[in-house]
Amino acid sequence: MTDPDSPAPRSVGARRGRPPSNALSRERILDAALTLLEREGPEALTLRRLGADLGSNHTAVLRYFSGKDDILLGLAERLIAEAVDGFEPGPTWRATLTELARRVRRACQAHPALAVLVASRVSRRDAEFRGADLVIGALLEAGFGARESARYYRALVDVTLAMSSFEAASAVLDGPEREGDRMAWQREYLMASPQRFPQLASVAAHLAEADEDDQFEFVMGLLLDAVEARSGRPA
Amino acid sequence: MTDPDSPAPRSVGARRGRPPSNALSRERILDAALTLLEREGPEALTLRRLGADLGSNHTAVLRYFSGKDDILLGLAERLIAEAVDGFEPGPTWRATLTELARRVRRACQAHPALAVLVASRVSRRDAEFRGADLVIGALLEAGFGARESARYYRALVDVTLAMSSFEAASAVLDGPEREGDRMAWQREYLMASPQRFPQLASVAAHLAEADEDDQFEFVMGLLLDAVEARSGRPA
DNA sequence: ACCTGAACACCGTTCAAGT
DNA sequence: ACCTGAACACCGTTCAAGT
């Protein structure tokens, strides 16, 4: 809950001078970046757009962040914090793991453009450590040893982040690209040659049935079934 | 094995005129794009660089592809073809699924810059259908019905592609970003406060043990264990 | 038929100059 | 102390003009 970003100035109740819109800070810059990403997608996050939205010259932002990558790392921490903040372990270790995975995915769904840009980056900050502590606690509770818990932790985190950002990448496509990719499951897979692809043809009608929510739950269910089967203590 | 790209000109044995380096074609353009990506990473693929490498004006490429995205879709088909070409089903349905997943991952490892750019796109072309046919064949063989096979197919493909491109995203980071992210597992996780993150601290020493190959095998093993447990017919 | 070159509307980053 | 403005070396795409 403590906040790693803040050289923030002390210009509090100053009524005169420029409008408050020009008082830059790391927080205000990250807020603006997030708004921009949500409204216009990952390629809209440029220093020049950011400067315009903040009412400043585009280079002013570089007084607060060392470059665009530094802004992304700040946003990455926000994303993971959104998933982890306020979370309490559930009644069983499995419920804890399931709910944390869902929260990570939900945060990525809420900010797909951000997820695409940062999901594979390690932020190495507070929220990430809190999440790791919770997951590993659940795995130790399940009866795994230290080495095994570390292994399962990385497997679960990798799959959750990988699938969430993979999904975000589709969510963020726009225009014809998106339409083309989305319809493929319903049209082109159905039309694939039954002579050349007989197995595919025999199940093609079902390919578009499950939505993305189902898919994610299904995969996590499979994974946690296997984890549970290998653990000493069923949840 | 048939090739969807080719308006190719018939300028075969013409000895005079410009050097052959100026004879553009979809194939030559894709070759050059792949070389560029492999040598210099995803952000190096620009029409201008491509034009320079091909010895042409950068806009000449637009006579063969409708835009940069069209080039990416052409490359996506090549990536999946590299994974699927020459593959034969294994002795058991599980061996078939494991080996196909490994091949997809290996192709993404061989071309990480390409994997980052296209893994979440659906190419809807020949190689993709061949891969789908093989996976679904294995699942039907495992005893699943049409609806279930479709569901498991999407789960397995999503996890394989998501993890492969997730991994590729790290492989492709360069300079300080990469060093920072890689060392995090060994340094910063080890140094995380044992008071605030006791569970994490108790296993931190093991977090850097497994390499990416182990991680992938481990996840696929978990997933296929669960698939096998739910199937009527063990492999 | 195929390619070029100029133009347009953009990028991130650096750095001297202003206030 | 903080921000601006010009400059630099880039982008993708369009389109009239060349050969």
Short mmCIF file of C-alpha atoms (C1' of nucleotides) in Angstrom, two decimals:
data_model
loop_
_atom_site.label_atom_id
_atom_site.label_comp_id
_atom_site.label_asym_id
_atom_site.label_seq_id
_atom_site.Cartn_x
_atom_site.Cartn_y
_atom_site.Cartn_z
CA MET A 1 0.00 0.00 0.00
CA THR A 2 2.99 2.32 0.30
CA ASP A 3 3.78 4.16 -2.86
CA PRO A 4 7.14 3.94 -4.58
CA ASP A 5 6.53 6.89 -6.93
CA SER A 6 6.72 10.44 -5.51
CA PRO A 7 9.12 13.33 -5.71
CA ALA A 8 5.82 15.32 -5.72
CA PRO A 9 6.12 19.09 -5.26
CA ARG A 10 4.58 20.95 -2.31
CA SER A 11 2.53 23.39 -4.36
CA VAL A 12 -0.67 22.65 -2.43
CA GLY A 13 -3.27 25.37 -2.23
CA ALA A 14 -1.65 27.90 -4.54
CA ARG A 15 -4.58 29.60 -6.21
CA ARG A 16 -2.70 31.81 -8.67
CA GLY A 17 -0.11 30.97 -11.30
CA ARG A 18 -0.83 28.47 -14.10
CA PRO A 19 -3.84 26.20 -13.89
CA PRO A 20 -3.11 23.08 -11.81
CA SER A 21 -3.07 21.05 -15.02
CA ASN A 22 0.58 22.00 -15.45
CA ALA A 23 1.78 20.65 -12.09
CA LEU A 24 3.45 17.46 -13.22
CA SER A 25 4.24 14.52 -10.95
CA ARG A 26 4.94 10.83 -11.44
CA GLU A 27 1.43 10.04 -10.28
CA ARG A 28 -0.25 12.47 -12.67
CA ILE A 29 1.85 11.20 -15.53
CA LEU A 30 0.98 7.57 -14.82
CA ASP A 31 -2.71 8.49 -14.50
CA ALA A 32 -2.63 10.20 -17.87
CA ALA A 33 -0.74 7.30 -19.46
CA LEU A 34 -3.33 4.83 -18.19
CA THR A 35 -6.22 6.95 -19.45
CA LEU A 36 -4.56 7.23 -22.83
CA LEU A 37 -3.96 3.48 -23.05
CA GLU A 38 -7.51 2.65 -22.07
CA ARG A 39 -9.04 5.05 -24.52
CA GLU A 40 -6.83 4.54 -27.55
CA GLY A 41 -4.77 1.38 -27.24
CA PRO A 42 -1.10 0.53 -26.84
CA GLU A 43 0.25 2.42 -29.84
CA ALA A 44 -1.32 5.66 -28.62
CA LEU A 45 1.05 5.86 -25.66
CA THR A 46 3.66 8.25 -26.99
CA LEU A 47 5.50 10.96 -25.12
CA ARG A 48 4.03 13.54 -27.44
CA ARG A 49 0.42 12.47 -26.85
CA LEU A 50 1.12 12.24 -23.16
CA GLY A 51 2.57 15.76 -23.11
CA ALA A 52 -0.45 17.10 -24.99
CA ASP A 53 -2.91 15.45 -22.61
CA LEU A 54 -1.00 16.83 -19.64
CA GLY A 55 -0.87 20.32 -21.13
CA SER A 56 2.93 20.25 -21.21
CA ASN A 57 5.74 20.01 -23.65
CA HIS A 58 6.36 16.39 -24.49
CA THR A 59 9.89 16.48 -23.13
CA ALA A 60 8.81 17.67 -19.69
CA VAL A 61 7.79 14.09 -18.85
CA LEU A 62 11.44 13.11 -19.07
CA ARG A 63 12.15 15.05 -15.87
CA TYR A 64 10.07 12.46 -13.99
CA PHE A 65 10.85 9.27 -15.87
CA SER A 66 14.10 8.31 -17.48
CA GLY A 67 12.34 7.29 -20.68
CA LYS A 68 9.31 5.51 -22.02
CA ASP A 69 10.41 2.17 -20.59
CA ASP A 70 10.55 3.67 -17.12
CA ILE A 71 6.93 4.76 -17.49
CA LEU A 72 6.00 1.23 -18.50
CA LEU A 73 7.59 -0.23 -15.38
CA GLY A 74 5.62 2.23 -13.26
CA LEU A 75 2.43 1.11 -15.01
CA ALA A 76 3.37 -2.56 -14.56
CA GLU A 77 3.46 -2.10 -10.81
CA ARG A 78 0.03 -0.49 -10.91
CA LEU A 79 -1.38 -3.41 -12.87
CA ILE A 80 -0.16 -6.01 -10.43
CA ALA A 81 -1.20 -3.86 -7.47
CA GLU A 82 -4.73 -3.72 -8.86
CA ALA A 83 -4.77 -7.52 -8.87
CA VAL A 84 -3.28 -8.00 -5.41
CA ASP A 85 -4.57 -5.06 -3.33
CA GLY A 86 -7.10 -6.07 -0.73
CA PHE A 87 -6.87 -9.75 -1.47
CA GLU A 88 -7.25 -12.16 1.43
CA PRO A 89 -6.44 -15.88 1.24
CA GLY A 90 -9.50 -18.06 0.70
CA PRO A 91 -10.81 -21.01 2.74
CA THR A 92 -8.58 -23.55 0.97
CA TRP A 93 -5.21 -23.29 -0.73
CA ARG A 94 -6.88 -24.08 -4.03
CA ALA A 95 -9.44 -21.32 -3.60
CA THR A 96 -6.60 -18.89 -2.86
CA LEU A 97 -4.72 -19.85 -6.03
CA THR A 98 -7.83 -19.77 -8.20
CA GLU A 99 -8.95 -16.38 -6.98
CA LEU A 100 -5.52 -14.80 -7.36
CA ALA A 101 -5.29 -16.05 -10.92
CA ARG A 102 -8.75 -14.64 -11.63
CA ARG A 103 -7.76 -11.28 -10.19
CA VAL A 104 -4.64 -11.07 -12.34
CA ARG A 105 -6.67 -11.90 -15.40
CA ARG A 106 -9.38 -9.40 -14.49
CA ALA A 107 -6.81 -6.64 -14.13
CA CYS A 108 -5.44 -7.52 -17.57
CA GLN A 109 -8.95 -7.51 -19.01
CA ALA A 110 -9.61 -4.11 -17.46
CA HIS A 111 -6.38 -2.73 -18.98
CA PRO A 112 -5.65 -4.80 -22.06
CA ALA A 113 -3.45 -2.21 -23.73
CA LEU A 114 -1.31 -2.01 -20.62
CA ALA A 115 -1.25 -5.79 -20.23
CA VAL A 116 0.07 -6.18 -23.76
CA LEU A 117 2.89 -3.75 -23.09
CA VAL A 118 4.05 -4.98 -19.69
CA ALA A 119 2.82 -8.47 -18.82
CA SER A 120 6.12 -10.13 -19.62
CA ARG A 121 8.14 -7.62 -17.61
CA VAL A 122 9.14 -8.33 -14.04
CA SER A 123 8.34 -5.22 -12.01
CA ARG A 124 10.25 -6.33 -8.90
CA ARG A 125 8.25 -4.15 -6.64
CA ASP A 126 6.03 -4.36 -3.67
CA ALA A 127 2.84 -5.74 -5.19
CA GLU A 128 4.70 -8.45 -7.04
CA PHE A 129 6.32 -9.67 -3.84
CA ARG A 130 2.99 -9.64 -2.01
CA GLY A 131 1.45 -11.77 -4.75
CA ALA A 132 4.39 -14.18 -4.69
CA ASP A 133 4.13 -14.50 -0.92
CA LEU A 134 0.45 -15.40 -1.14
CA VAL A 135 0.90 -18.00 -3.88
CA ILE A 136 3.85 -19.64 -2.20
CA GLY A 137 2.02 -19.65 1.14
CA ALA A 138 -0.84 -21.56 -0.52
CA LEU A 139 1.55 -24.09 -2.07
CA LEU A 140 3.35 -24.70 1.23
CA GLU A 141 -0.06 -25.19 2.81
CA ALA A 142 -0.83 -27.76 0.13
CA GLY A 143 2.07 -29.79 1.49
CA PHE A 144 4.77 -29.03 -1.08
CA GLY A 145 8.37 -28.56 -0.01
CA ALA A 146 10.39 -25.43 -0.66
CA ARG A 147 11.88 -26.55 -3.98
CA GLU A 148 8.56 -27.87 -5.30
CA SER A 149 6.69 -24.75 -4.18
CA ALA A 150 9.11 -22.56 -6.07
CA ARG A 151 8.58 -24.66 -9.18
CA TYR A 152 4.78 -24.66 -8.97
CA TYR A 153 4.80 -20.95 -8.20
CA ARG A 154 6.63 -20.15 -11.40
CA ALA A 155 4.44 -22.51 -13.42
CA LEU A 156 1.20 -20.97 -12.14
CA VAL A 157 2.40 -17.39 -12.49
CA ASP A 158 3.76 -17.97 -15.99
CA VAL A 159 0.57 -19.57 -17.23
CA THR A 160 -1.65 -16.94 -15.65
CA LEU A 161 0.33 -13.99 -16.99
CA ALA A 162 0.97 -15.60 -20.36
CA MET A 163 -2.70 -16.40 -20.95
CA SER A 164 -3.88 -13.04 -19.65
CA SER A 165 -1.56 -11.08 -21.91
CA PHE A 166 -2.25 -13.39 -24.84
CA GLU A 167 -5.93 -12.66 -24.43
CA ALA A 168 -5.22 -8.95 -24.06
CA ALA A 169 -3.34 -8.98 -27.35
CA SER A 170 -6.53 -10.02 -29.16
CA ALA A 171 -8.68 -7.59 -27.20
CA VAL A 172 -6.45 -4.77 -28.36
CA LEU A 173 -6.51 -5.47 -32.10
CA ASP A 174 -8.71 -3.01 -33.88
CA GLY A 175 -10.55 -2.73 -37.13
CA PRO A 176 -10.16 -5.40 -39.79
CA GLU A 177 -7.41 -7.30 -37.98
CA ARG A 178 -9.68 -7.91 -35.03
CA GLU A 179 -12.70 -8.86 -37.12
CA GLY A 180 -10.62 -11.23 -39.22
CA ASP A 181 -9.12 -12.99 -36.26
CA ARG A 182 -12.37 -13.26 -34.32
CA MET A 183 -14.47 -14.60 -37.15
CA ALA A 184 -11.86 -17.18 -38.07
CA TRP A 185 -13.09 -19.58 -35.40
CA GLN A 186 -16.62 -19.37 -36.68
CA ARG A 187 -16.11 -19.15 -40.41
CA GLU A 188 -12.81 -20.29 -41.74
CA TYR A 189 -12.32 -23.18 -39.36
CA LEU A 190 -15.79 -24.39 -40.27
CA MET A 191 -14.95 -24.19 -43.94
CA ALA A 192 -11.62 -26.01 -43.74
CA SER A 193 -11.52 -28.89 -46.20
CA PRO A 194 -13.03 -32.06 -44.64
CA GLN A 195 -10.95 -34.14 -47.05
CA ARG A 196 -7.63 -32.70 -45.98
CA PHE A 197 -8.51 -32.07 -42.33
CA PRO A 198 -11.04 -34.74 -41.34
CA GLN A 199 -10.46 -34.61 -37.58
CA LEU A 200 -10.71 -30.84 -37.53
CA ALA A 201 -13.87 -30.94 -39.60
CA SER A 202 -15.50 -33.42 -37.23
CA VAL A 203 -15.30 -31.03 -34.27
CA ALA A 204 -15.23 -27.66 -36.02
CA ALA A 205 -18.81 -26.88 -35.05
CA HIS A 206 -17.77 -26.79 -31.39
CA LEU A 207 -14.69 -24.60 -31.74
CA ALA A 208 -16.49 -21.32 -31.24
CA GLU A 209 -18.62 -22.54 -28.35
CA ALA A 210 -16.49 -21.64 -25.34
CA ASP A 211 -15.87 -17.97 -24.66
CA GLU A 212 -12.65 -16.61 -23.21
CA ASP A 213 -13.90 -16.72 -19.63
CA ASP A 214 -14.69 -20.42 -19.97
CA GLN A 215 -11.33 -21.05 -21.58
CA PHE A 216 -9.39 -19.45 -18.76
CA GLU A 217 -11.38 -21.23 -16.06
CA PHE A 218 -10.97 -24.50 -17.92
CA VAL A 219 -7.19 -24.20 -18.16
CA MET A 220 -6.77 -23.15 -14.54
CA GLY A 221 -9.04 -26.04 -13.53
CA LEU A 222 -6.87 -28.52 -15.44
CA LEU A 223 -3.69 -27.11 -13.99
CA LEU A 224 -4.93 -27.06 -10.40
CA ASP A 225 -6.34 -30.59 -10.78
CA ALA A 226 -2.83 -31.73 -11.60
CA VAL A 227 -1.33 -29.71 -8.75
CA GLU A 228 -3.86 -31.15 -6.34
CA ALA A 229 -3.25 -34.69 -7.55
CA ARG A 230 0.45 -34.29 -6.88
CA SER A 231 0.03 -32.60 -3.50
CA GLY A 232 -0.19 -34.51 -0.25
CA ARG A 233 -3.26 -32.57 0.89
CA PRO A 234 -6.36 -32.21 -1.25
CA ALA A 235 -8.00 -28.81 -0.85
CA MET B 1 3.28 -27.84 -48.63
CA THR B 2 1.61 -25.74 -51.29
CA ASP B 3 2.53 -22.13 -51.16
CA PRO B 4 -0.05 -19.38 -50.76
CA ASP B 5 2.35 -16.52 -51.63
CA SER B 6 3.30 -15.99 -55.28
CA PRO B 7 2.45 -13.56 -58.02
CA ALA B 8 6.17 -14.12 -58.88
CA PRO B 9 7.39 -12.67 -62.17
CA ARG B 10 8.76 -14.80 -64.99
CA SER B 11 12.05 -12.98 -65.31
CA VAL B 12 14.06 -16.20 -65.22
CA GLY B 13 17.37 -16.25 -67.03
CA ALA B 14 17.57 -12.57 -67.96
CA ARG B 15 21.26 -11.79 -67.73
CA ARG B 16 21.19 -8.07 -68.43
CA GLY B 17 19.28 -5.26 -66.75
CA ARG B 18 19.56 -4.52 -63.06
CA PRO B 19 21.27 -7.01 -60.73
CA PRO B 20 18.89 -9.74 -59.57
CA SER B 21 18.81 -8.16 -56.10
CA ASN B 22 16.11 -5.84 -57.40
CA ALA B 23 13.71 -8.59 -58.45
CA LEU B 24 11.17 -8.36 -55.66
CA SER B 25 8.67 -11.08 -54.77
CA ARG B 26 6.59 -11.98 -51.75
CA GLU B 27 9.03 -14.76 -50.93
CA ARG B 28 12.11 -12.56 -51.12
CA ILE B 29 10.44 -9.91 -49.01
CA LEU B 30 9.46 -12.42 -46.33
CA ASP B 31 12.98 -13.87 -46.36
CA ALA B 32 14.47 -10.44 -45.85
CA ALA B 33 11.96 -9.61 -43.11
CA LEU B 34 12.84 -12.81 -41.26
CA THR B 35 16.58 -12.14 -41.51
CA LEU B 36 16.07 -8.62 -40.26
CA LEU B 37 13.97 -9.80 -37.30
CA GLU B 38 16.46 -12.47 -36.34
CA ARG B 39 19.41 -10.17 -36.49
CA GLU B 40 18.01 -7.04 -34.91
CA GLY B 41 14.78 -7.75 -33.08
CA PRO B 42 11.12 -6.85 -33.52
CA GLU B 43 11.48 -3.07 -33.64
CA ALA B 44 13.95 -3.33 -36.52
CA LEU B 45 11.27 -4.55 -38.91
CA THR B 46 10.36 -1.34 -40.69
CA LEU B 47 9.49 -0.85 -44.31
CA ARG B 48 12.45 1.45 -44.70
CA ARG B 49 14.97 -1.03 -43.33
CA LEU B 50 13.37 -3.75 -45.39
CA GLY B 51 13.63 -1.66 -48.53
CA ALA B 52 17.29 -0.89 -47.83
CA ASP B 53 18.13 -4.56 -47.28
CA LEU B 54 16.35 -5.48 -50.50
CA GLY B 55 18.10 -2.75 -52.45
CA SER B 56 14.78 -1.06 -53.27
CA ASN B 57 12.85 1.99 -52.36
CA HIS B 58 10.93 1.36 -49.16
CA THR B 59 7.60 1.87 -50.83
CA ALA B 60 8.21 -0.82 -53.45
CA VAL B 61 7.34 -3.46 -50.85
CA LEU B 62 3.79 -2.13 -50.81
CA ARG B 63 3.24 -3.52 -54.31
CA TYR B 64 3.47 -7.03 -52.84
CA PHE B 65 1.87 -6.57 -49.43
CA SER B 66 -0.99 -4.29 -48.52
CA GLY B 67 0.90 -2.99 -45.51
CA LYS B 68 3.07 -4.00 -42.61
CA ASP B 69 0.32 -6.10 -41.04
CA ASP B 70 0.01 -8.13 -44.23
CA ILE B 71 3.73 -8.93 -44.02
CA LEU B 72 3.24 -10.07 -40.43
CA LEU B 73 0.47 -12.47 -41.40
CA GLY B 74 2.73 -13.96 -44.07
CA LEU B 75 5.44 -14.45 -41.46
CA ALA B 76 2.94 -15.97 -39.02
CA GLU B 77 2.17 -18.71 -41.50
CA ARG B 78 5.87 -19.41 -41.91
CA LEU B 79 6.30 -19.72 -38.14
CA ILE B 80 3.54 -22.25 -37.74
CA ALA B 81 4.66 -24.11 -40.86
CA GLU B 82 8.13 -24.48 -39.36
CA ALA B 83 6.54 -26.13 -36.32
CA VAL B 84 4.21 -28.43 -38.24
CA ASP B 85 6.11 -29.36 -41.42
CA GLY B 86 7.25 -32.95 -41.47
CA PHE B 87 5.64 -33.85 -38.18
CA GLU B 88 4.25 -37.35 -37.83
CA PRO B 89 1.98 -38.47 -34.96
CA GLY B 90 3.83 -40.29 -32.17
CA PRO B 91 3.21 -43.75 -30.67
CA THR B 92 0.60 -42.46 -28.20
CA TRP B 93 -1.81 -39.57 -28.25
CA ARG B 94 0.09 -38.01 -25.37
CA ALA B 95 3.41 -38.27 -27.21
CA THR B 96 1.81 -36.58 -30.21
CA LEU B 97 0.51 -33.68 -28.14
CA THR B 98 3.77 -33.25 -26.23
CA GLU B 99 5.90 -33.25 -29.34
CA LEU B 100 3.69 -30.80 -31.21
CA ALA B 101 3.81 -28.41 -28.27
CA ARG B 102 7.60 -28.71 -28.18
CA ARG B 103 7.82 -27.99 -31.88
CA VAL B 104 5.73 -24.85 -31.60
CA ARG B 105 7.86 -23.66 -28.72
CA ARG B 106 11.07 -24.48 -30.57
CA ALA B 107 9.95 -22.47 -33.59
CA CYS B 108 9.19 -19.52 -31.30
CA GLN B 109 12.60 -19.89 -29.66
CA ALA B 110 14.27 -19.94 -33.06
CA HIS B 111 12.42 -16.75 -34.08
CA PRO B 112 11.62 -14.89 -30.89
CA ALA B 113 11.25 -11.50 -32.54
CA LEU B 114 8.71 -12.97 -34.94
CA ALA B 115 6.94 -14.87 -32.17
CA VAL B 116 6.47 -11.66 -30.21
CA LEU B 117 4.91 -9.94 -33.19
CA VAL B 118 2.55 -12.65 -34.39
CA ALA B 119 1.90 -15.37 -31.80
CA SER B 120 -1.50 -14.02 -30.85
CA ARG B 121 -2.64 -13.69 -34.44
CA VAL B 122 -4.68 -16.37 -36.12
CA SER B 123 -3.13 -17.01 -39.53
CA ARG B 124 -6.03 -19.10 -40.84
CA ARG B 125 -3.88 -20.82 -43.35
CA ASP B 126 -2.75 -24.25 -44.31
CA ALA B 127 -0.19 -25.01 -41.58
CA GLU B 128 -2.54 -23.90 -38.85
CA PHE B 129 -5.23 -26.27 -40.08
CA ARG B 130 -2.76 -29.14 -40.32
CA GLY B 131 -1.68 -28.54 -36.73
CA ALA B 132 -5.29 -28.37 -35.55
CA ASP B 133 -6.11 -31.61 -37.35
CA LEU B 134 -3.23 -33.41 -35.63
CA VAL B 135 -4.09 -32.16 -32.14
CA ILE B 136 -7.78 -32.93 -32.50
CA GLY B 137 -6.96 -36.37 -33.90
CA ALA B 138 -4.91 -37.10 -30.79
CA LEU B 139 -7.71 -35.95 -28.49
CA LEU B 140 -10.33 -38.04 -30.27
CA GLU B 141 -7.95 -40.97 -29.96
CA ALA B 142 -7.76 -40.28 -26.23
CA GLY B 143 -11.46 -40.97 -26.07
CA PHE B 144 -12.87 -37.46 -25.88
CA GLY B 145 -16.07 -36.56 -27.71
CA ALA B 146 -16.32 -33.82 -30.33
CA ARG B 147 -17.30 -31.05 -27.93
CA GLU B 148 -14.66 -31.98 -25.36
CA SER B 149 -11.97 -32.35 -28.00
CA ALA B 150 -12.68 -28.85 -29.27
CA ARG B 151 -12.39 -27.52 -25.73
CA TYR B 152 -9.14 -29.31 -24.94
CA TYR B 153 -7.74 -28.32 -28.31
CA ARG B 154 -8.22 -24.65 -27.61
CA ALA B 155 -6.84 -25.02 -24.08
CA LEU B 156 -3.67 -26.76 -25.25
CA VAL B 157 -3.08 -24.42 -28.18
CA ASP B 158 -3.69 -21.32 -26.08
CA VAL B 159 -1.30 -22.40 -23.35
CA THR B 160 1.38 -23.47 -25.80
CA LEU B 161 1.25 -20.29 -27.85
CA ALA B 162 0.81 -18.03 -24.84
CA MET B 163 3.79 -19.50 -23.01
CA SER B 164 5.96 -19.58 -26.11
CA SER B 165 5.35 -15.95 -26.95
CA PHE B 166 5.63 -14.93 -23.31
CA GLU B 167 9.05 -16.52 -23.25
CA ALA B 168 9.94 -14.91 -26.56
CA ALA B 169 9.08 -11.50 -25.12
CA SER B 170 11.84 -11.88 -22.54
CA ALA B 171 14.29 -13.32 -25.04
CA VAL B 172 13.85 -10.24 -27.15
CA LEU B 173 14.48 -7.60 -24.50
CA ASP B 174 17.88 -6.07 -24.93
CA GLY B 175 20.37 -4.13 -22.88
CA PRO B 176 19.53 -3.01 -19.36
CA GLU B 177 15.89 -4.09 -19.54
CA ARG B 178 16.90 -7.66 -20.12
CA GLU B 179 19.62 -7.73 -17.48
CA GLY B 180 17.29 -6.16 -14.94
CA ASP B 181 14.51 -8.63 -15.58
CA ARG B 182 16.76 -11.67 -15.66
CA MET B 183 18.69 -10.94 -12.51
CA ALA B 184 15.52 -10.19 -10.58
CA TRP B 185 14.92 -13.85 -9.86
CA GLN B 186 18.37 -14.28 -8.47
CA ARG B 187 18.94 -11.01 -6.68
CA GLU B 188 15.89 -9.01 -5.83
CA TYR B 189 13.66 -11.94 -4.97
CA LEU B 190 16.38 -13.25 -2.67
CA MET B 191 16.61 -9.89 -0.99
CA ALA B 192 12.87 -9.39 -0.46
CA SER B 193 12.13 -8.63 3.18
CA PRO B 194 11.70 -11.89 5.16
CA GLN B 195 9.56 -9.98 7.69
CA ARG B 196 7.05 -8.76 5.14
CA PHE B 197 7.22 -11.78 2.79
CA PRO B 198 8.02 -14.81 4.98
CA GLN B 199 6.69 -17.48 2.62
CA LEU B 200 8.50 -16.00 -0.35
CA ALA B 201 11.72 -15.79 1.64
CA SER B 202 11.52 -19.41 2.68
CA VAL B 203 11.64 -20.66 -0.94
CA ALA B 204 13.46 -17.78 -2.66
CA ALA B 205 16.68 -19.76 -2.94
CA HIS B 206 14.94 -22.18 -5.31
CA LEU B 207 13.26 -19.63 -7.60
CA ALA B 208 16.15 -19.38 -10.03
CA GLU B 209 16.78 -23.11 -10.18
CA ALA B 210 14.58 -24.19 -13.07
CA ASP B 211 15.47 -22.86 -16.52
CA GLU B 212 12.90 -22.06 -19.18
CA ASP B 213 13.10 -25.49 -20.79
CA ASP B 214 12.28 -27.17 -17.48
CA GLN B 215 9.45 -24.69 -16.88
CA PHE B 216 7.80 -25.42 -20.19
CA GLU B 217 8.11 -29.18 -19.82
CA PHE B 218 6.78 -28.93 -16.29
CA VAL B 219 3.69 -26.97 -17.31
CA MET B 220 2.92 -29.23 -20.27
CA GLY B 221 3.40 -32.24 -17.99
CA LEU B 222 0.90 -30.88 -15.47
CA LEU B 223 -1.61 -30.05 -18.16
CA LEU B 224 -1.37 -33.40 -19.91
CA ASP B 225 -1.56 -35.23 -16.57
CA ALA B 226 -4.91 -33.55 -16.04
CA VAL B 227 -6.02 -34.30 -19.59
CA GLU B 228 -5.02 -37.93 -19.20
CA ALA B 229 -6.79 -38.21 -15.84
CA ARG B 230 -10.01 -36.98 -17.44
CA SER B 231 -9.72 -39.12 -20.54
CA GLY B 232 -11.14 -42.58 -20.78
CA ARG B 233 -7.91 -44.00 -22.24
CA PRO B 234 -4.54 -43.48 -20.57
CA ALA B 235 -1.71 -43.04 -23.07
"C1'" DA C 1 4.51 -3.12 -65.22
"C1'" DC C 2 7.23 -1.84 -61.80
"C1'" DC C 3 9.73 1.34 -59.04
"C1'" DT C 4 11.14 6.08 -57.23
"C1'" DG C 5 10.94 10.39 -54.69
"C1'" DA C 6 8.75 13.77 -52.38
"C1'" DA C 7 5.42 14.74 -49.07
"C1'" DC C 8 2.59 14.12 -44.91
"C1'" DA C 9 1.85 13.32 -40.32
"C1'" DC C 10 3.99 11.13 -37.02
"C1'" DC C 11 7.94 8.86 -33.39
"C1'" DG C 12 11.83 9.07 -28.80
"C1'" DT C 13 15.61 11.45 -27.07
"C1'" DT C 14 19.06 15.20 -26.49
"C1'" DC C 15 20.30 19.63 -25.27
"C1'" DA C 16 20.76 24.62 -25.21
"C1'" DA C 17 17.89 28.22 -23.91
"C1'" DG C 18 14.38 30.51 -21.41
"C1'" DT C 19 11.68 31.92 -17.10
"C1'" DA D 1 13.79 24.41 -10.34
"C1'" DC D 2 11.20 23.42 -13.93
"C1'" DC D 3 9.78 23.68 -18.63
"C1'" DT D 4 10.21 24.89 -23.74
"C1'" DG D 5 11.68 24.64 -28.53
"C1'" DA D 6 14.51 23.30 -31.95
"C1'" DA D 7 17.00 19.67 -33.77
"C1'" DC D 8 18.18 14.88 -34.95
"C1'" DA D 9 17.37 10.59 -36.72
"C1'" DC D 10 13.77 7.97 -37.36
"C1'" DC D 11 8.49 5.85 -38.53
"C1'" DG D 12 4.08 4.00 -42.25
"C1'" DT D 13 1.41 5.29 -46.01
"C1'" DT D 14 -0.08 7.96 -50.12
"C1'" DC D 15 0.49 9.46 -54.63
"C1'" DA D 16 2.24 11.74 -58.71
"C1'" DA D 17 5.98 11.03 -61.61
"C1'" DG D 18 9.39 8.48 -63.96
"C1'" DT D 19 11.31 4.51 -66.89
#
